[in-house]
Coordinates of C-alpha atoms in Angstrom, one line a residue:
M16 CA -17.5 4.8 9.4
T17 CA -16.8 8.2 8.6
G18 CA -12.8 9.1 8.7
P19 CA -9.9 10.4 6.4
H20 CA -9.5 9.3 3.1
T21 CA -5.8 9.6 2.2
R22 CA -3.9 8.9 -1.0
Y23 CA -1.5 6.4 0.5
R24 CA -3.3 3.4 2.2
R25 CA -3.9 4.6 4.7
A26 CA -1.9 5.5 7.7
F27 CA -3.0 7.5 10.8
A28 CA -0.1 8.9 12.3
I29 CA -0.3 9.8 16.0
P30 CA 2.5 12.3 17.5
L31 CA 4.0 10.9 20.6
G32 CA 2.6 12.6 23.8
M33 CA -0.8 13.4 21.8
T34 CA -4.0 12.5 24.0
M35 CA -5.6 9.2 22.7
A36 CA -8.8 11.1 22.8
T37 CA -7.3 12.2 19.2
A38 CA -7.5 8.7 18.3
M39 CA -11.3 8.8 18.5
A40 CA -11.2 10.0 14.9
F41 CA -10.5 6.2 13.9
L42 CA -13.7 5.1 15.3
P43 CA -17.0 4.6 13.6
G44 CA -19.2 7.7 13.7
A45 CA -16.3 9.8 15.0
T46 CA -15.5 13.2 13.3
A47 CA -12.3 15.4 13.9
S48 CA -10.9 18.4 12.1
A49 CA -7.9 18.1 9.5
A50 CA -5.3 18.8 12.3
D51 CA -6.7 15.9 14.2
L52 CA -6.5 13.4 11.4
P53 CA -2.9 13.0 10.5
G54 CA -2.5 11.0 7.2
T55 CA -4.6 13.6 5.2
V56 CA -2.5 15.4 2.6
A57 CA -3.9 19.0 2.6
G58 CA -3.4 20.8 -1.0
V59 CA -0.9 19.9 -3.7
T60 CA 2.8 20.4 -4.2
G61 CA 4.6 21.9 -7.1
A62 CA 5.9 18.8 -8.7
V63 CA 4.6 20.0 -12.1
N64 CA 6.7 17.6 -14.1
D65 CA 5.7 14.7 -12.4
V66 CA 2.1 15.5 -12.7
L67 CA 2.1 16.8 -16.5
A68 CA 0.0 19.9 -15.3
S69 CA 1.6 22.0 -18.1
A70 CA -0.9 24.0 -19.9
T71 CA -1.0 24.1 -23.9
A72 CA -2.6 26.0 -26.5
D73 CA -4.7 22.9 -27.2
G74 CA -5.6 22.0 -23.6
T75 CA -3.7 20.5 -20.5
A76 CA -1.2 18.1 -20.8
L77 CA -2.2 14.6 -18.9
S78 CA -1.1 11.0 -18.9
Y79 CA -2.6 8.0 -20.6
V80 CA -2.1 4.3 -20.6
V81 CA -3.1 2.6 -24.1
N82 CA -3.5 -1.2 -23.7
V83 CA -2.4 -3.1 -26.8
R84 CA -1.8 -7.1 -27.5
A85 CA 0.8 -8.1 -25.0
G86 CA 4.2 -9.4 -26.2
H87 CA 4.7 -7.0 -29.1
A88 CA 5.8 -3.6 -29.3
P89 CA 3.5 -1.0 -30.5
S90 CA 2.5 -1.7 -34.0
A91 CA 3.5 1.2 -36.8
Q92 CA -0.4 1.8 -37.2
V93 CA -0.7 2.2 -33.4
K94 CA 2.2 4.6 -33.2
K95 CA 1.2 6.6 -36.1
A96 CA -2.3 6.8 -34.6
I97 CA -1.0 8.2 -31.2
G98 CA 0.9 10.6 -33.0
K99 CA -1.9 11.8 -35.1
A100 CA -4.2 11.9 -32.0
G101 CA -1.6 14.2 -30.4
G102 CA 0.2 11.7 -28.2
T103 CA 3.7 11.4 -27.4
I104 CA 5.0 7.9 -26.3
V105 CA 7.0 8.0 -23.1
T106 CA 7.7 4.6 -22.6
S107 CA 6.0 1.1 -23.5
Y108 CA 5.9 -2.1 -21.4
D109 CA 5.7 -4.5 -24.4
R110 CA 5.8 -7.7 -22.5
I111 CA 2.3 -6.6 -21.1
G112 CA 1.1 -4.4 -23.9
V113 CA 0.8 -1.3 -22.0
I114 CA 1.8 2.1 -23.5
V115 CA 2.4 5.2 -21.4
V116 CA 1.4 8.4 -23.4
H117 CA 1.3 12.1 -22.9
S118 CA -1.3 14.2 -24.8
S119 CA -2.9 17.5 -24.6
N120 CA -5.8 16.3 -26.6
P121 CA -8.9 16.2 -24.2
D122 CA -10.4 13.7 -26.9
F123 CA -7.0 11.5 -26.9
A124 CA -8.4 8.6 -25.3
K125 CA -11.8 8.8 -27.2
T126 CA -9.9 8.9 -30.4
I127 CA -7.4 6.4 -29.6
R128 CA -9.7 3.6 -28.6
K129 CA -11.4 3.6 -32.0
V130 CA -7.8 2.4 -33.8
R131 CA -7.4 -1.2 -34.4
G132 CA -5.1 -2.9 -32.3
V133 CA -5.9 -0.8 -29.2
E134 CA -7.8 -3.0 -26.7
S135 CA -8.5 0.0 -23.9
A136 CA -7.1 3.2 -23.6
G137 CA -7.9 5.9 -20.7
N138 CA -6.3 9.2 -18.9
T139 CA -4.5 8.1 -15.5
R140 CA -5.8 11.3 -13.9
N141 CA -9.0 13.3 -13.8
A142 CA -7.6 16.8 -13.8
P143 CA -4.0 18.5 -13.4
L144 CA -2.6 19.4 -10.2
P145 CA -2.0 23.2 -9.6
A146 CA 1.6 24.2 -9.1
Q147 CA 1.6 25.2 -5.4
S148 CA 3.4 23.9 -2.5
T149 CA 1.9 22.1 0.5
T150 CA 2.6 20.2 3.9
D151 CA 1.9 16.6 4.9
E152 CA -0.1 16.5 8.0
G153 CA 0.6 12.8 8.3
T154 CA 4.3 13.3 9.6
P155 CA 4.5 11.7 13.0
K156 CA 6.6 13.2 15.5
A157 CA 9.8 11.3 16.3
L158 CA 10.4 9.6 19.8
S159 CA 12.0 12.1 22.0
S160 CA 15.5 11.4 23.4
A161 CA 14.0 11.1 26.7
Q162 CA 11.6 8.6 25.5
M163 CA 14.3 6.8 23.7
A164 CA 16.5 6.8 26.8
A165 CA 13.6 5.3 28.8
V166 CA 12.9 2.3 26.6
R167 CA 16.6 1.6 26.5
A168 CA 16.7 1.1 30.1
V169 CA 14.0 -1.6 30.2
A170 CA 15.1 -3.3 27.0
D171 CA 15.7 -7.2 27.5
A172 CA 19.2 -8.6 26.5
G173 CA 19.1 -9.5 23.1
Q174 CA 16.6 -6.9 22.2
D175 CA 16.7 -3.9 20.0
P176 CA 16.2 -0.9 22.4
L177 CA 12.8 0.0 21.0
E178 CA 11.4 -3.7 20.6
S179 CA 9.6 -3.5 24.2
L180 CA 7.3 -0.9 22.5
Q181 CA 6.4 -3.3 19.5
W182 CA 3.3 -5.3 20.8
D183 CA 2.8 -6.2 17.0
L184 CA 5.9 -8.7 17.2
P185 CA 4.5 -11.0 19.6
A186 CA 1.1 -10.8 18.5
I187 CA 2.2 -12.8 15.3
K188 CA 5.0 -14.5 17.1
A189 CA 7.7 -12.9 15.3
D190 CA 9.6 -12.7 18.5
K191 CA 9.7 -16.5 18.8
A192 CA 10.5 -16.6 15.2
H193 CA 13.6 -14.4 15.3
E194 CA 15.0 -17.1 17.9
K195 CA 14.9 -19.7 14.8
S196 CA 15.5 -17.4 11.7
L197 CA 15.6 -13.6 10.8
G198 CA 15.0 -14.2 7.2
S199 CA 17.3 -14.9 4.1
R200 CA 19.5 -12.2 2.6
K201 CA 18.6 -13.9 -0.6
V202 CA 15.0 -12.5 -0.3
T203 CA 13.9 -9.0 -1.2
V204 CA 10.8 -7.2 -0.1
A205 CA 10.2 -4.2 -2.5
V206 CA 8.1 -1.3 -0.9
I207 CA 6.2 0.2 -3.5
D208 CA 5.4 3.5 -1.7
T209 CA 6.3 7.3 -1.2
G210 CA 9.9 6.3 -1.2
V211 CA 12.3 4.8 1.4
D212 CA 15.1 6.6 3.3
D213 CA 18.1 3.9 3.0
T214 CA 20.3 6.1 4.9
H215 CA 18.5 5.1 8.3
P216 CA 20.6 3.3 10.7
D217 CA 17.9 0.6 10.8
L218 CA 17.5 0.3 7.0
A219 CA 20.9 0.9 5.8
P220 CA 22.2 -2.8 6.6
N221 CA 19.4 -4.4 4.7
F222 CA 19.1 -2.2 1.9
D223 CA 18.7 -3.4 -1.7
R224 CA 19.8 -0.6 -3.9
A225 CA 19.9 -2.8 -7.2
A226 CA 16.1 -3.3 -6.7
S227 CA 15.3 0.2 -6.1
V228 CA 14.1 2.9 -8.3
N229 CA 11.9 6.1 -8.8
C230 CA 8.6 4.9 -11.0
V231 CA 6.7 8.6 -10.8
T232 CA 6.7 9.5 -14.3
G233 CA 6.0 6.0 -15.4
K234 CA 9.6 5.4 -16.7
P235 CA 12.2 4.1 -14.3
D236 CA 14.7 6.6 -13.1
T237 CA 18.0 4.9 -11.7
A238 CA 19.7 7.8 -10.3
D239 CA 21.5 7.4 -7.3
G240 CA 18.9 8.2 -4.2
A241 CA 15.9 8.7 -6.7
W242 CA 14.1 6.2 -4.6
R243 CA 14.1 8.4 -1.4
P244 CA 11.5 10.9 0.1
S245 CA 12.2 14.5 0.0
A246 CA 11.8 16.5 3.2
A247 CA 8.5 17.6 1.7
E248 CA 7.1 14.2 1.2
S249 CA 5.4 11.6 3.5
P250 CA 7.5 9.3 5.7
H251 CA 5.0 6.3 4.8
G252 CA 7.2 4.4 2.6
T253 CA 10.1 4.5 5.2
H254 CA 7.8 3.7 8.0
V255 CA 6.6 0.6 6.2
A256 CA 10.2 -0.5 5.3
G257 CA 11.2 -0.5 9.0
E258 CA 8.2 -2.6 9.8
I259 CA 9.2 -5.3 7.4
A260 CA 13.2 -5.2 7.6
A261 CA 14.4 -3.0 10.3
A262 CA 17.8 -4.8 11.1
K263 CA 18.2 -6.4 14.8
N264 CA 21.4 -4.7 15.0
G265 CA 21.4 -3.0 18.6
V266 CA 19.7 0.1 17.1
G267 CA 16.1 1.2 17.4
M268 CA 13.7 -1.4 16.6
T269 CA 13.1 -4.6 14.8
G270 CA 11.4 -5.7 11.6
V271 CA 9.3 -8.6 11.4
A272 CA 11.9 -10.1 9.0
P273 CA 15.0 -8.4 10.0
G274 CA 17.2 -10.6 7.8
V275 CA 15.8 -10.0 4.6
K276 CA 16.5 -7.1 2.2
V277 CA 14.1 -4.3 1.5
A278 CA 13.9 -2.0 -1.5
G279 CA 12.4 1.1 -2.1
I280 CA 10.3 1.7 -5.3
K281 CA 8.9 5.3 -5.2
V282 CA 5.5 5.7 -7.1
S283 CA 4.2 8.7 -5.2
T284 CA 4.4 12.3 -6.6
T285 CA 5.4 14.7 -4.1
A286 CA 1.7 15.5 -3.7
G287 CA 1.1 11.9 -2.5
Y288 CA -0.7 10.8 -5.7
F289 CA -0.1 7.1 -7.0
Y290 CA -1.0 7.2 -10.7
T291 CA -1.5 4.3 -13.0
E292 CA 1.7 4.7 -15.1
A293 CA 3.9 4.9 -11.7
V294 CA 2.3 1.7 -10.3
V295 CA 2.7 -0.1 -13.6
C296 CA 6.2 0.8 -13.6
G297 CA 6.6 -0.2 -10.1
F298 CA 5.5 -3.9 -10.7
M299 CA 7.3 -4.4 -13.8
W300 CA 10.4 -3.2 -12.0
A301 CA 10.2 -5.9 -9.5
A302 CA 9.3 -8.4 -12.0
T303 CA 12.9 -7.8 -13.7
H304 CA 14.9 -7.2 -10.7
D305 CA 14.9 -10.2 -8.4
V306 CA 12.0 -9.2 -6.2
D307 CA 10.2 -11.7 -4.1
V308 CA 7.6 -9.9 -2.5
T309 CA 6.1 -6.5 -2.9
N310 CA 4.1 -4.3 -0.3
N311 CA 1.5 -2.1 -1.8
S312 CA -0.1 0.2 1.0
Y313 CA -2.0 2.7 -1.2
Y314 CA -4.6 3.0 -3.8
T315 CA -4.2 3.8 -7.5
D316 CA -5.4 7.4 -7.8
P317 CA -7.7 9.1 -8.5
W318 CA -10.3 6.7 -8.2
Y319 CA -10.6 4.8 -4.8
F320 CA -12.9 2.3 -7.1
N321 CA -12.3 1.8 -10.7
C322 CA -15.4 0.9 -12.5
T323 CA -15.3 -1.3 -15.9
D324 CA -18.3 0.3 -17.2
D325 CA -16.3 3.3 -17.6
P326 CA -14.0 3.3 -20.3
D327 CA -11.2 5.2 -18.6
Q328 CA -11.3 3.2 -15.3
K329 CA -11.4 0.1 -17.2
A330 CA -8.1 0.9 -18.9
L331 CA -6.3 1.9 -15.7
V332 CA -7.9 -1.6 -14.0
E333 CA -6.4 -3.4 -17.3
A334 CA -3.0 -1.9 -16.9
V335 CA -2.3 -2.5 -13.3
T336 CA -3.7 -5.8 -13.5
R337 CA -1.4 -6.9 -16.5
A338 CA 1.5 -5.4 -14.4
S339 CA 0.7 -7.2 -11.2
R340 CA 0.1 -10.6 -12.6
Y341 CA 3.3 -10.3 -14.9
A342 CA 5.1 -9.6 -11.6
E343 CA 3.8 -12.8 -10.1
K344 CA 4.2 -14.9 -13.3
K345 CA 8.2 -13.9 -12.7
G346 CA 8.1 -14.9 -9.1
V347 CA 6.7 -12.2 -7.2
V348 CA 4.0 -12.2 -4.2
N349 CA 2.2 -8.9 -4.3
V350 CA 0.6 -7.9 -0.9
A351 CA -1.9 -5.0 -0.5
A352 CA -3.4 -3.0 2.2
A353 CA -7.4 -3.4 2.6
G354 CA -8.1 0.1 3.1
N355 CA -9.3 2.2 6.3
E356 CA -12.8 3.1 5.8
N357 CA -14.6 0.3 7.3
Y358 CA -16.0 -0.7 4.2
D359 CA -17.7 -4.3 3.6
L360 CA -15.9 -5.0 0.4
A361 CA -18.4 -7.7 -0.2
A362 CA -21.5 -5.5 0.3
D363 CA -24.1 -5.2 -2.6
E364 CA -22.9 -1.6 -3.0
I365 CA -20.7 1.0 -1.4
T366 CA -20.7 4.9 -1.3
D367 CA -17.6 6.2 -2.5
P368 CA -17.4 10.0 -1.6
V369 CA -13.7 10.7 -2.5
S370 CA -13.3 9.9 -6.2
P371 CA -11.8 11.6 -8.4
N372 CA -9.5 12.8 -5.5
D373 CA -7.4 14.9 -8.0
G374 CA -10.7 16.7 -9.2
T375 CA -14.3 17.4 -7.9
P376 CA -15.2 14.4 -6.0
S377 CA -18.9 13.5 -5.3
D378 CA -20.9 10.7 -3.8
R379 CA -21.3 7.9 -6.0
V380 CA -23.0 4.4 -5.5
I381 CA -20.7 1.7 -6.8
D382 CA -21.0 -2.1 -7.3
P383 CA -18.0 -3.7 -5.6
S384 CA -18.4 -6.6 -8.2
E385 CA -17.5 -4.3 -10.8
C386 CA -15.7 -1.4 -9.4
F387 CA -12.2 -2.3 -7.9
D388 CA -9.8 -0.8 -5.6
I389 CA -6.5 -1.3 -7.2
P390 CA -4.3 -3.1 -6.7
T391 CA -6.1 -4.2 -3.4
Q392 CA -8.6 -6.3 -5.4
L393 CA -7.1 -7.5 -8.4
P394 CA -6.6 -11.2 -8.9
G395 CA -3.5 -12.9 -7.2
V396 CA -2.9 -10.1 -4.8
V397 CA -2.9 -10.9 -0.9
T398 CA -5.5 -8.5 0.7
V399 CA -4.6 -7.7 4.3
A400 CA -7.0 -6.7 6.9
S401 CA -5.8 -4.8 10.1
T402 CA -6.0 -5.7 13.8
G403 CA -5.3 -4.1 17.2
A404 CA -3.5 -4.8 20.4
K405 CA -6.3 -6.8 21.4
G406 CA -6.1 -9.1 18.2
I407 CA -9.5 -7.9 17.0
K408 CA -10.2 -6.0 13.5
S409 CA -9.1 -2.6 13.8
S410 CA -12.2 -0.1 14.0
F411 CA -11.1 1.7 10.5
S412 CA -10.1 -1.6 8.7
N413 CA -12.1 -2.6 5.5
Y414 CA -13.5 -6.0 5.6
G415 CA -15.4 -8.6 3.4
L416 CA -15.9 -12.3 2.9
G417 CA -14.0 -13.7 0.1
T418 CA -12.1 -10.4 -0.3
I419 CA -9.8 -10.4 2.9
D420 CA -7.3 -13.2 2.8
V421 CA -5.3 -12.5 6.1
A422 CA -5.2 -10.4 9.1
A423 CA -2.0 -8.6 10.6
P424 CA -1.2 -5.8 13.3
G425 CA -2.1 -2.6 11.9
G426 CA -2.9 -0.7 15.1
D427 CA -5.7 0.9 16.4
S428 CA -7.0 3.7 19.2
T429 CA -5.2 2.6 22.5
V430 CA -8.6 3.5 24.2
Y431 CA -10.1 0.4 22.7
Q432 CA -7.3 -2.0 22.0
T433 CA -4.7 -1.2 24.8
P434 CA -1.3 -3.1 24.5
A435 CA 0.1 -5.2 27.2
P436 CA 3.0 -3.4 29.2
P437 CA 5.7 -2.2 28.5
A438 CA 4.1 -1.0 25.1
T439 CA 2.3 2.1 25.7
S440 CA 0.8 2.8 22.2
G441 CA -1.9 0.9 20.4
L442 CA 0.1 2.1 17.3
I443 CA 2.7 0.7 15.2
L444 CA 6.1 1.7 15.7
G445 CA 8.2 2.2 12.4
T446 CA 11.1 4.1 11.1
L447 CA 11.0 7.8 9.8
P448 CA 13.4 9.4 7.6
G449 CA 16.4 11.2 9.2
G450 CA 17.2 8.2 11.5
K451 CA 14.2 8.7 13.7
W452 CA 11.3 6.4 14.9
G453 CA 7.6 6.9 15.3
Y454 CA 3.9 5.6 15.6
M455 CA 1.4 5.4 12.6
A456 CA -1.6 3.0 12.2
G457 CA -3.7 1.7 9.3
T458 CA -3.9 -1.2 6.9
S459 CA -0.8 0.4 5.7
M460 CA 0.8 -1.0 8.6
A461 CA -0.8 -4.3 8.4
S462 CA 0.0 -5.1 5.0
P463 CA 4.0 -5.0 5.7
H464 CA 3.4 -7.3 8.3
A465 CA 1.9 -9.9 5.9
A466 CA 4.6 -9.2 3.6
A467 CA 7.5 -9.8 5.7
V468 CA 6.0 -13.0 6.8
A469 CA 5.7 -14.0 3.3
A470 CA 9.4 -13.1 3.0
L471 CA 10.1 -15.5 5.9
I472 CA 8.3 -18.3 4.1
K473 CA 10.0 -17.5 0.9
S474 CA 13.4 -17.7 3.0
T475 CA 12.4 -21.2 4.6
H476 CA 11.2 -22.4 1.2
P477 CA 13.7 -20.8 -1.3
H478 CA 12.2 -22.5 -4.5
A479 CA 8.7 -21.8 -3.6
S480 CA 6.5 -20.4 -6.4
P481 CA 4.2 -17.4 -5.6
A482 CA 1.1 -19.7 -5.3
L483 CA 3.1 -21.9 -2.8
V484 CA 4.1 -19.1 -0.7
K485 CA 0.4 -17.6 -0.8
A486 CA -0.9 -21.2 0.1
L487 CA 1.6 -21.6 3.0
L488 CA 0.6 -17.9 4.4
Y489 CA -3.0 -18.9 4.4
A490 CA -2.6 -22.6 5.9
E491 CA 0.1 -21.2 8.6
A492 CA -2.2 -18.2 9.4
D493 CA -3.7 -18.4 13.0
A494 CA -7.7 -19.2 12.4
T495 CA -9.2 -16.1 14.0
P496 CA -13.0 -16.3 14.4
C497 CA -15.5 -13.6 13.9
T498 CA -15.8 -10.9 16.6
D499 CA -19.5 -10.8 17.2
P500 CA -20.8 -8.6 18.0
Y501 CA -18.4 -6.2 16.8
D502 CA -19.2 -2.9 19.0
I503 CA -15.5 -1.5 18.9
N504 CA -16.5 1.8 21.0
G505 CA -18.9 0.1 23.4
D506 CA -21.8 2.4 22.5
G507 CA -24.3 -0.5 22.0
K508 CA -24.3 -0.2 18.1
V509 CA -23.0 -3.0 16.0
D510 CA -20.2 -1.0 14.0
A511 CA -19.5 -3.9 11.4
V512 CA -21.0 -7.5 10.6
C513 CA -18.4 -10.4 10.1
E514 CA -19.6 -13.4 8.0
G515 CA -18.2 -16.6 7.6
S516 CA -16.3 -19.4 9.8
K517 CA -13.8 -19.6 12.1
N518 CA -11.2 -21.0 9.4
R519 CA -12.3 -18.2 7.0
N520 CA -14.1 -15.0 7.4
G521 CA -14.9 -11.4 6.5
F522 CA -12.8 -9.9 9.0
Y523 CA -9.9 -12.1 9.2
G524 CA -9.6 -14.2 6.2
W525 CA -7.8 -17.2 6.6
G526 CA -6.8 -15.8 10.3
T527 CA -3.7 -13.8 11.4
V528 CA -0.3 -14.3 9.9
D529 CA 1.9 -16.4 11.9
A530 CA 6.0 -15.6 11.7
L531 CA 6.9 -18.8 13.8
D532 CA 5.2 -21.1 11.5
A533 CA 6.7 -19.3 8.6
V534 CA 10.2 -20.2 9.6
T535 CA 9.5 -23.7 11.2
K536 CA 7.2 -25.4 8.8

C-alpha cells in the first residue's frame, strides 16, 4: 500500500462533511495530495530547545543515549569520558543504565562507544530540525453544533449524546460491558503521545494529574499543564485519551473504559517527533507513578525500523527496550499500534521509504528479524492491528503472523466498511482539544481500544500481573478467522495475505478484543 507515513502512529483525520472519496487515500494503490491526507505533518516547528538544534562552532548540538550497566549511576570513568568527548549529561536513568547526553561533537557516539563500561551509544536523531513554524494537517474538524443537536435528539436513554455514533463500542461489546462495570478508578492508563487536554469536559472527570508529565527533552517536566498540547500541536493524544476513558457523564462520547483514570505523558516535540530520550522518559515515568497500562500510538523517530547492525540504531533499540521492560517489571502493561502502511511485519524483507524522517530519507530494504519498529515490536509489548466497521482488517493496518497480538476497531473508509445506522462514519470518534469531538482513523485508534480493555481486565483482577493481564486479553479475545481473499477495494487484486489459524493469525492475532469478557471473567 502506498500512503502517508506520519510520525505518530498513525492517525488519519477526516473532517466532518468531507466526501468519502477522500478516504480512497487509505486504500491499497491509492494516491492523494498532502491536503487529502490529514495526519501528515508538513514542515517542522520552531521548538528549538526541544530538538536541540542550536548550532555551535564545533557542530550542531544533538541528543544521544549512552547505555551502561543497569542498576548503577554512571561511573566516574564514563562521566569523565562523556565530558572529554564534548558531552553534557542531561539526565541519567540509573535503574536501566540509560544516560541522556547533549553534544555538538559529530564523533561523540563513535568516541564514547570505545569507553570501558559503555555497552552502546547512539544519536537519537539524524539531523537538527530547522527553526521554522508549521501547521498540522492532521487536525480533524470538530462536529458542528447542528450535528451535535441531531445526535442528541436520537440518543437512547442512558447513553451519552454522541454514543450512537460510536459503532466501535458494540464492535467489542463495550456497551454491554458498561452495564456490568465502567472500570475502576484505581486503574490508570497513561497516553504516551502528543499531549492530553485535561480541561476537556469528557476527560476532566477521569484525569490523573499526578501521573501526567512532559517528557519531551528526556527529563520530566512536572509544571502544571506541561502535558497539554499547544494550539499548534496535534490533537492526536487527546483523541486517544477520549477513546480510552471519556467519562460516561451525559456529555459528548463514552470511552471504552469510562470509569478508569487517564494520564497524559507528552513525548512529542511541537513538530510531532517522538525521540528516544522522550520515549525512555515516558516509560520510566509510568513505571514510577502507579500507571497500570500505557498506550503507544507512534513510532520512535527518526527511523521507522531500527536496525541492530547499525551502532546508532542499536543503541536506540536497547534504550527503549530497557525502559519498556522496566515499566512492565513495575506492573505496567504496554500496548502499541501496529502501523498504517499495510506492511507484512513477518515478511522476509520490507522497503522503508521514510527513514530517517528528520533528514534525507531514501528507500532501504530491511530485514524485519533484525530491524524493529519501536516500541511496537519490542518484547512484552502488546501489538494491535486495526479493524473497520465490518470487523475485518483496515485497509491500512500492518499485519504479520507472530507479530500481531490482538485486533481492535481503528476505523476505515466508509466506502468499504460502512457502519450500521445511526453511525454515519467508518472512522473513530474521539475527544479534541478545546472541548470538541471529531473523527480520526488508524492503528493509532485501535491501540487505545485494546489498552482500555486491558484496563478493564485490571479493574476486574486488581492484583493481576502484567503477564496475567496480557494472557487474559489474548484468551478473552474473540477468535477472528483470516479474511481470505482480502480484496478490500474489490478490484480483483489481493491486497494482503493472512497466514495462520482461526485462533491465531497475522491479521487479528489471538482475535478481536472483548470488553464484556474483560469485566465478567
